[in-house]
PDB file of C-alpha atoms in Angstrom:
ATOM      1  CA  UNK A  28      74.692  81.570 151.215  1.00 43.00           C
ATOM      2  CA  UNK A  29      74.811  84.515 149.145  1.00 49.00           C
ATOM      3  CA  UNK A  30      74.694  84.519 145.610  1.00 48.00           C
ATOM      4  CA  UNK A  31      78.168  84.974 143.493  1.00 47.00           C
ATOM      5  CA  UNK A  32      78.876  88.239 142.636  1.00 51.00           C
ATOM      6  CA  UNK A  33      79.263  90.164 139.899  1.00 57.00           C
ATOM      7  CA  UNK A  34      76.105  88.256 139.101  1.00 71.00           C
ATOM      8  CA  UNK A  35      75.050  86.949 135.732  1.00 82.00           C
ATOM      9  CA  UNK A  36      74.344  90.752 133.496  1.00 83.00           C
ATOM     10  CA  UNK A  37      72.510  88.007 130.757  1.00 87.00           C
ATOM     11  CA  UNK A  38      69.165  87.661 132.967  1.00 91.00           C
ATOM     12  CA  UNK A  39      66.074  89.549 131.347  1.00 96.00           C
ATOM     13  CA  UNK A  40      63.658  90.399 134.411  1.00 97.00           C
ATOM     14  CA  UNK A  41      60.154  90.149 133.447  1.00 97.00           C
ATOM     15  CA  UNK A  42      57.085  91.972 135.078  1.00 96.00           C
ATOM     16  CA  UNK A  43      53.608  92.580 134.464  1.00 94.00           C
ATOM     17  CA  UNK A  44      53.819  95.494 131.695  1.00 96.00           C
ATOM     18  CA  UNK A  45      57.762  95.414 130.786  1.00 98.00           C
ATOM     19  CA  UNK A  46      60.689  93.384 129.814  1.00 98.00           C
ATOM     20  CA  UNK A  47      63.917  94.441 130.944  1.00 98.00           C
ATOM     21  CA  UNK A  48      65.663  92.893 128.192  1.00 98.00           C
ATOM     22  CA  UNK A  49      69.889  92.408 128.006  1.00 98.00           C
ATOM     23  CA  UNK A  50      71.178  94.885 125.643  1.00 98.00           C
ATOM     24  CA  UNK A  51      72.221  94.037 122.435  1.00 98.00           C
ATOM     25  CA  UNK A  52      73.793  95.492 118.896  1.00 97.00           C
ATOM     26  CA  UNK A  53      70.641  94.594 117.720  1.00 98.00           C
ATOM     27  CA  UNK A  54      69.145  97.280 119.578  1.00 98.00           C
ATOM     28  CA  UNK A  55      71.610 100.214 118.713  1.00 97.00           C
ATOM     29  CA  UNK A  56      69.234 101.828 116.175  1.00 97.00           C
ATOM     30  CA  UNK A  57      66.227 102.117 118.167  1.00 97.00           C
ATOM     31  CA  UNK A  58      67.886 103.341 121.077  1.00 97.00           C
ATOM     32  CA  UNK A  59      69.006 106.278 119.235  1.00 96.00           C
ATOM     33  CA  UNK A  60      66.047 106.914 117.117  1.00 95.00           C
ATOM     34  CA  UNK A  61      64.487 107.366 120.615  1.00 95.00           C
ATOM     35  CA  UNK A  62      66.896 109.343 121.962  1.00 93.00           C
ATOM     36  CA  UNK A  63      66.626 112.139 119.042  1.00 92.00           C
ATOM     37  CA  UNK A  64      64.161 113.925 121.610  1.00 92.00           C
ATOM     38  CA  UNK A  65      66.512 116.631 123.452  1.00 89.00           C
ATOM     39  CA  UNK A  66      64.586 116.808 126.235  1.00 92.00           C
ATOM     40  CA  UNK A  67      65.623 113.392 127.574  1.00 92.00           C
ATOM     41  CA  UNK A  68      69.188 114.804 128.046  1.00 87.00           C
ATOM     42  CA  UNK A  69      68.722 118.152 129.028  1.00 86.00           C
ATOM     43  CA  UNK A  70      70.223 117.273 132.889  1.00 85.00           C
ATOM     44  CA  UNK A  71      72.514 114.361 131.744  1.00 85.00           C
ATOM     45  CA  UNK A  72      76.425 114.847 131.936  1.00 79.00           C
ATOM     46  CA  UNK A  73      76.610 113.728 128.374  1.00 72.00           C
ATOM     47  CA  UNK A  74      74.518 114.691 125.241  1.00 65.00           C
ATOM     48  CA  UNK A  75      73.418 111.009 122.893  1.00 70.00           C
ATOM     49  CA  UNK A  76      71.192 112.973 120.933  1.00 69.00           C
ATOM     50  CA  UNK A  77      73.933 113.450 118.916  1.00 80.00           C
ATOM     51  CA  UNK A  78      73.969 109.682 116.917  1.00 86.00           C
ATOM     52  CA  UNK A  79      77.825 108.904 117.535  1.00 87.00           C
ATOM     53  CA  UNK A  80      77.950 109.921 120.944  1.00 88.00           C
ATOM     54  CA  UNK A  81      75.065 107.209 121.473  1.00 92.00           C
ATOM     55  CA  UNK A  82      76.627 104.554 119.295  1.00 93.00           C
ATOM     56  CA  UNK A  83      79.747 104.766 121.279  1.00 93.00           C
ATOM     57  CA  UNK A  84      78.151 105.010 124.475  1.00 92.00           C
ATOM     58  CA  UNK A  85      76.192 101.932 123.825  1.00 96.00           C
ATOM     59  CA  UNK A  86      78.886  99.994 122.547  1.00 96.00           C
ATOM     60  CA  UNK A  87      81.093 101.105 125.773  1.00 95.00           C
ATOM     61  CA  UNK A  88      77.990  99.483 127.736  1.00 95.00           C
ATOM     62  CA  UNK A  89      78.424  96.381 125.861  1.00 96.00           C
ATOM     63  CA  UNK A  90      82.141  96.093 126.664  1.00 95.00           C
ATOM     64  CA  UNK A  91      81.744  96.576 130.353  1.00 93.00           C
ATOM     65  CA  UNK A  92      78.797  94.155 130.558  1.00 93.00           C
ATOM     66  CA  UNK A  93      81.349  91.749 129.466  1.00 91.00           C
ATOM     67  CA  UNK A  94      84.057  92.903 132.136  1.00 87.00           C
ATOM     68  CA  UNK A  95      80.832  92.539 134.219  1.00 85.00           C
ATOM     69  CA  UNK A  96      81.244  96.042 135.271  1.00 87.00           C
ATOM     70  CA  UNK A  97      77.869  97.330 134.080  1.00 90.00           C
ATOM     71  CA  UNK A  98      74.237  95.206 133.476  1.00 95.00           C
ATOM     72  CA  UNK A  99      72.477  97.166 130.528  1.00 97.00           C
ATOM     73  CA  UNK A 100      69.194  96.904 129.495  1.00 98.00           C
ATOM     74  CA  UNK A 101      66.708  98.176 127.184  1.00 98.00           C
ATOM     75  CA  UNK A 102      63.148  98.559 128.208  1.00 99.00           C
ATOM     76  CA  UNK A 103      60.670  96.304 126.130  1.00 98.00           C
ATOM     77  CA  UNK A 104      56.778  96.805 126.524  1.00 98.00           C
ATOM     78  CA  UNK A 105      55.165  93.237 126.589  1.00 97.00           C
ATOM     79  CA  UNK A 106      51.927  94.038 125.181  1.00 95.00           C
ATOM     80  CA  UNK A 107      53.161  95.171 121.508  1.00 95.00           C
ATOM     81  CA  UNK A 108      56.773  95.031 121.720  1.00 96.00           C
ATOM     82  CA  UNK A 109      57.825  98.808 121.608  1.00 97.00           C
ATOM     83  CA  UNK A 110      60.987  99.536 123.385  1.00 98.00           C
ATOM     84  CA  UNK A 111      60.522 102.317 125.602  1.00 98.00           C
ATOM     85  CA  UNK A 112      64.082 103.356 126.863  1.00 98.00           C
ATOM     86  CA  UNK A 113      66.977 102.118 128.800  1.00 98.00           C
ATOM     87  CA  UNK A 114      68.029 101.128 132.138  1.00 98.00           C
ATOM     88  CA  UNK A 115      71.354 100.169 133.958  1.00 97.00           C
ATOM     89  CA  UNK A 116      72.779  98.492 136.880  1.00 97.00           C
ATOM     90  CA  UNK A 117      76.601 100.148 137.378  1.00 95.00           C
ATOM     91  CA  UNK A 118      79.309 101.054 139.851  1.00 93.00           C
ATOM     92  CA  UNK A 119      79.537  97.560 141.311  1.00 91.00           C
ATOM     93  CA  UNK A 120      80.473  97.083 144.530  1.00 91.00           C
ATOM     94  CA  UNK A 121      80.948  93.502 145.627  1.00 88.00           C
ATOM     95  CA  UNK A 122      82.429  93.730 149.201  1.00 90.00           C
ATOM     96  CA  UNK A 123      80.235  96.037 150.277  1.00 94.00           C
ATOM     97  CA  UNK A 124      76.876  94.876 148.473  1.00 94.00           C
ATOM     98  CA  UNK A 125      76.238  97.941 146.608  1.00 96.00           C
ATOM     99  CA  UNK A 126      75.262  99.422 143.405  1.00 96.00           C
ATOM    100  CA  UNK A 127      73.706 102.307 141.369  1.00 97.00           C
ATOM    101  CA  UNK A 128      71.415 102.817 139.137  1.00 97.00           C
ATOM    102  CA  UNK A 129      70.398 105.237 135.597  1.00 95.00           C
ATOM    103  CA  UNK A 130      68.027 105.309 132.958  1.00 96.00           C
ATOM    104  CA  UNK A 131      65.845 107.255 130.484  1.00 96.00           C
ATOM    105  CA  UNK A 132      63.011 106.879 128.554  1.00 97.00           C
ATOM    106  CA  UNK A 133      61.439 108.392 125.424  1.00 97.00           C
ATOM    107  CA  UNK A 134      59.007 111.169 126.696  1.00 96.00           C
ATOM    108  CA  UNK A 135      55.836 109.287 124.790  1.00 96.00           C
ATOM    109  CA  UNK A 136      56.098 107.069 128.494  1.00 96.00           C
ATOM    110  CA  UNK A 137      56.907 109.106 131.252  1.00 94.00           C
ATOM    111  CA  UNK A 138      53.877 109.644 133.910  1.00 92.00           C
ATOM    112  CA  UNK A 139      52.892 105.952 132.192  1.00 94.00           C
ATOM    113  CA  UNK A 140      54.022 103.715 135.635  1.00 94.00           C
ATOM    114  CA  UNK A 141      56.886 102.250 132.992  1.00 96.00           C
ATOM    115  CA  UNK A 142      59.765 103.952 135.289  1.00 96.00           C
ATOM    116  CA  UNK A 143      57.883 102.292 138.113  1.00 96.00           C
ATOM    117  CA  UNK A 144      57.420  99.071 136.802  1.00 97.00           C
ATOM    118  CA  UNK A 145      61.145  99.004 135.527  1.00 98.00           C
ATOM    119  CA  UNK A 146      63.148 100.238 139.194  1.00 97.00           C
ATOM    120  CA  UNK A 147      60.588  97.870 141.087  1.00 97.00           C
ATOM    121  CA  UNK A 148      62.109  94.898 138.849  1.00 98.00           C
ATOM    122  CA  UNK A 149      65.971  95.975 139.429  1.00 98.00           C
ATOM    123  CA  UNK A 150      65.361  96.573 143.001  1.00 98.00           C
ATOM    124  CA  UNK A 151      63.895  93.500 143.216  1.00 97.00           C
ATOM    125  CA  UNK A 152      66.450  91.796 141.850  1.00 96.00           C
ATOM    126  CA  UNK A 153      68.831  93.835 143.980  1.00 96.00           C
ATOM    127  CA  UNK A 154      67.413  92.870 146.901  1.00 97.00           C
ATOM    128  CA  UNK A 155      65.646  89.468 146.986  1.00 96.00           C
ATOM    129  CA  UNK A 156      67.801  87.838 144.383  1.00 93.00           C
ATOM    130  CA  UNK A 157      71.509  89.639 144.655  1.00 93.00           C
ATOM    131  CA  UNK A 158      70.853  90.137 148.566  1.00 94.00           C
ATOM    132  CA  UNK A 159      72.676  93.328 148.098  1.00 96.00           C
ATOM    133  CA  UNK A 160      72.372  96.257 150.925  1.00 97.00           C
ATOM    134  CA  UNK A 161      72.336  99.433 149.140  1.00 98.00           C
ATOM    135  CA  UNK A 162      71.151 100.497 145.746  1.00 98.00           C
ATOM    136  CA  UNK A 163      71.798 103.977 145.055  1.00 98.00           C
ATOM    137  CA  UNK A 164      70.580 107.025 142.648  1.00 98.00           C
ATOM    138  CA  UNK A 165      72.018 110.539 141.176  1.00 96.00           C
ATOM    139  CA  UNK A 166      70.452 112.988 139.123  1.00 95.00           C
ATOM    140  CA  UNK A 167      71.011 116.552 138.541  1.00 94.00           C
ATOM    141  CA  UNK A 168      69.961 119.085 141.371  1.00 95.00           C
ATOM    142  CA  UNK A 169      68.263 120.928 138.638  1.00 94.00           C
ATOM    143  CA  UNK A 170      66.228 118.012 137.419  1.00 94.00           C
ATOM    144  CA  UNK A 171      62.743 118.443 139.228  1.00 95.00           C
ATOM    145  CA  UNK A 172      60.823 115.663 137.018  1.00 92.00           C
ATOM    146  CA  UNK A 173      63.492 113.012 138.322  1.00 94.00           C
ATOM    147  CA  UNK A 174      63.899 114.326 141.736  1.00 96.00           C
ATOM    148  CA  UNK A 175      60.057 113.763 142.189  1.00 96.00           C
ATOM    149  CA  UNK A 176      60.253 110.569 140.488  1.00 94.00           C
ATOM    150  CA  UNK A 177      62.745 108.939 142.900  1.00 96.00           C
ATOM    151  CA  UNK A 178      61.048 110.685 146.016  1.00 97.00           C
ATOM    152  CA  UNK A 179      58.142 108.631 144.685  1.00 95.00           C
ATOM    153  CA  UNK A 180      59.812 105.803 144.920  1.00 95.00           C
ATOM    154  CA  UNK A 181      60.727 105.993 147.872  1.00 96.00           C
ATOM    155  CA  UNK A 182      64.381 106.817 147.535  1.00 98.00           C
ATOM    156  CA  UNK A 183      65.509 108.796 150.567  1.00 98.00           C
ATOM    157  CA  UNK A 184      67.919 111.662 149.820  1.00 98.00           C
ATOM    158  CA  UNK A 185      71.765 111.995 151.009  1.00 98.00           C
ATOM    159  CA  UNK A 186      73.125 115.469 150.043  1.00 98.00           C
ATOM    160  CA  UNK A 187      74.384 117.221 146.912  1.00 98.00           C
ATOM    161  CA  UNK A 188      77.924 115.829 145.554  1.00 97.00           C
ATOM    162  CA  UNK A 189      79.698 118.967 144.305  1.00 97.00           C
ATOM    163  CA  UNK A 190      80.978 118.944 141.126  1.00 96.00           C
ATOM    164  CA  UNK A 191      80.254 115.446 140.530  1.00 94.00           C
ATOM    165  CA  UNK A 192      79.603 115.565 137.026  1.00 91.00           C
ATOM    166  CA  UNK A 193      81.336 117.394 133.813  1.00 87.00           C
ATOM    167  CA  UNK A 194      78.504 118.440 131.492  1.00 83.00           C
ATOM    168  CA  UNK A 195      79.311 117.979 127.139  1.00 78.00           C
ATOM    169  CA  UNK A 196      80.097 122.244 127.423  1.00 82.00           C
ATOM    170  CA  UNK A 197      82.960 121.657 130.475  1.00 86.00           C
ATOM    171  CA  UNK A 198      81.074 123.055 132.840  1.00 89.00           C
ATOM    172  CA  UNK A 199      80.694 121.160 136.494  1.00 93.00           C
ATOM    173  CA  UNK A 200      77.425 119.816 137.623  1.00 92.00           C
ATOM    174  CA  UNK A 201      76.767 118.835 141.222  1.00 95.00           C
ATOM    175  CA  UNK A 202      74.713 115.466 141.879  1.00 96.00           C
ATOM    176  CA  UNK A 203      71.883 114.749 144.317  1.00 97.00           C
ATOM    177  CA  UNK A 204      72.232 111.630 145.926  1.00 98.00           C
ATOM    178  CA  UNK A 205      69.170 108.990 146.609  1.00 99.00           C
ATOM    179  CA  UNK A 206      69.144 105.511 148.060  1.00 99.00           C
ATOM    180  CA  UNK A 207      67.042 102.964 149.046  1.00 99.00           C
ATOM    181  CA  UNK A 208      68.463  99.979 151.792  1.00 99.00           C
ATOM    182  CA  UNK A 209      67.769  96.475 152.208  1.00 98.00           C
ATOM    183  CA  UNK A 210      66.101  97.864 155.572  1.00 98.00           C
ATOM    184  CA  UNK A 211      63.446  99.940 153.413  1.00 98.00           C
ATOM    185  CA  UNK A 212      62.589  97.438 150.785  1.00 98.00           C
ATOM    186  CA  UNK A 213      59.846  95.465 151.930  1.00 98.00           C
ATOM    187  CA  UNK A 214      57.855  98.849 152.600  1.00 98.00           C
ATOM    188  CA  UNK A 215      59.166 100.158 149.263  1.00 98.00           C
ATOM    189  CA  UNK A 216      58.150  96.982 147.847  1.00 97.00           C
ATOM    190  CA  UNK A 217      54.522  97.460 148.779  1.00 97.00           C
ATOM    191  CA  UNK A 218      54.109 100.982 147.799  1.00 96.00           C
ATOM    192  CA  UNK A 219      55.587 100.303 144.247  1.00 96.00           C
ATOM    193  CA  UNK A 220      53.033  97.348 144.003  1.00 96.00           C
ATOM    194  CA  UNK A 221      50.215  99.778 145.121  1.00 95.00           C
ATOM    195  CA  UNK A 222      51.331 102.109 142.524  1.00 94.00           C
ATOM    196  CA  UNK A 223      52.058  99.307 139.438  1.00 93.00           C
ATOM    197  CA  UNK A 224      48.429  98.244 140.350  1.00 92.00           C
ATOM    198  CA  UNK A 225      47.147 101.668 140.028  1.00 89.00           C
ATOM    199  CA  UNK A 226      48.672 101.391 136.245  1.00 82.00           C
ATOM    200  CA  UNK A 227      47.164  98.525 135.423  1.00 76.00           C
ATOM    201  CA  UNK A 228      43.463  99.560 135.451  1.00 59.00           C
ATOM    202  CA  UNK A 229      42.312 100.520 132.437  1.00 51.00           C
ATOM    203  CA  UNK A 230      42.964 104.153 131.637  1.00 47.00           C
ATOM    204  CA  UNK A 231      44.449 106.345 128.063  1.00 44.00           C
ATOM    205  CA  UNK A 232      47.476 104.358 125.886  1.00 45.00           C
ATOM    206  CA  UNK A 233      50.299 106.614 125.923  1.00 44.00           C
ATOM    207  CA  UNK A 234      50.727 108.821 122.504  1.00 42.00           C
ATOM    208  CA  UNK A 235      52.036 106.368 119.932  1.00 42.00           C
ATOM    209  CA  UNK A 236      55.162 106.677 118.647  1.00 40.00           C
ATOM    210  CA  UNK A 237      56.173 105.523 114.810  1.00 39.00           C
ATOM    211  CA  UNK A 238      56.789 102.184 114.513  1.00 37.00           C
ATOM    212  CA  UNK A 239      60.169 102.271 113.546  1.00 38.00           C
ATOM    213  CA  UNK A 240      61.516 104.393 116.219  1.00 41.00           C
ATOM    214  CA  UNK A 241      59.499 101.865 119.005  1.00 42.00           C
ATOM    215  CA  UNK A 242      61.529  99.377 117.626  1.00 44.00           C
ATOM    216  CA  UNK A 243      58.870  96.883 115.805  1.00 35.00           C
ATOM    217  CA  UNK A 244      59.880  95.073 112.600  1.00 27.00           C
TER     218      UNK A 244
END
């Protein structure tokens, strides 16, 4: 039998290196203390490094997580606690088993195996928990670092959606479009494993940011 849907957007999912941990209020002020850094939004459709922009845009999350619409989470590191970023299940789609996916993190993590760690948890739970067939991906055509990231992953790629997107100066940006199927997960599975293992040998911390801004009180 499957499992009801919209399904429960209160679960934290827990792996080896990460916490993805159910947004809350409480975690307004970090989030946008991390996302001061303009390069995180340089491709996205709208601009939270300005402060308001971000404290709307998280509260919006909030509201829709309770017309569960949208599953937001922030990204917590296990070993001291920092948060990292933010991740998102969204676009629901209950008769058909499908959904999509977003998130950033602060610069100080990426090329850390944190983005890995984090989609190999939400597919996961896509997948083996949700049973859901499709989970699906967009990013910017433009956006090379993410494009590689989800070819990494394993994400296969549809086609460009035209005009998909209206960027915070009104102009139009297309969308490529990635997805991974219940089909491909079990080899995805194993490749993201291979590559979360790879993380966890020992190797250089990632550049520290301040306290504050990680989120530790």
């Amino acid at each position: 039998m499957l499992p009801p849907l919209p399904p429960d957007p209160y679960l934290s999912l827990r792996g080896e290196r990460i916490l993805l941990e159910p947004l809350q209020i409480e975690h307004f002020d970090t989030l946008i203390a991390l996302g001061q850094d303009p390069r995180i939004w340089e491709h996205f459709p709208d601009s939270r490094a300005d402060v308001l922009s971000h404290w709307h845009h998280l509260e919006e999350a909030l509201a829709l997580r309770e017309a569960r619409a949208h599953h937001p989470y922030v990204i917590r590191l296990l070993n001291d606690h920092r948060i990292a970023g933010y991740t998102r299940l969204h676009s629901w789609d209950t008769t058909h088993r499908r959904v999509e996916t977003g998130s950033w993190l602060h610069p100080d993590f990426w090329r850390t195996g944190i983005n890995v760690e984090s989609k190999w948890l939400l597919l996961r739970h896509c997948f083996e928990e949700l049973q859901l067939l499709r989970v699906q991906f967009r990013t910017s055509p433009h956006n090379v670092r993410s494009r590689r990231a989800l070819e990494k992953l394993g994400a296969t790629f549809e086609g460009i959606l035209r005009n998909d997107r209206l960027m915070p100066d009104g102009r139009p940006r297309d969308s490529a479009l990635y997805s991974i199927i219940a089909d491909e997960w079990p080899q995805v599975r194993e490749h993201l494993l291979a590559r979360m293992r790879r993380h966890l040998m020992p190797g250089p911390a990632p550049t520290p940011i301040s306290a504050a801004a990680a989120g530790i009180f």
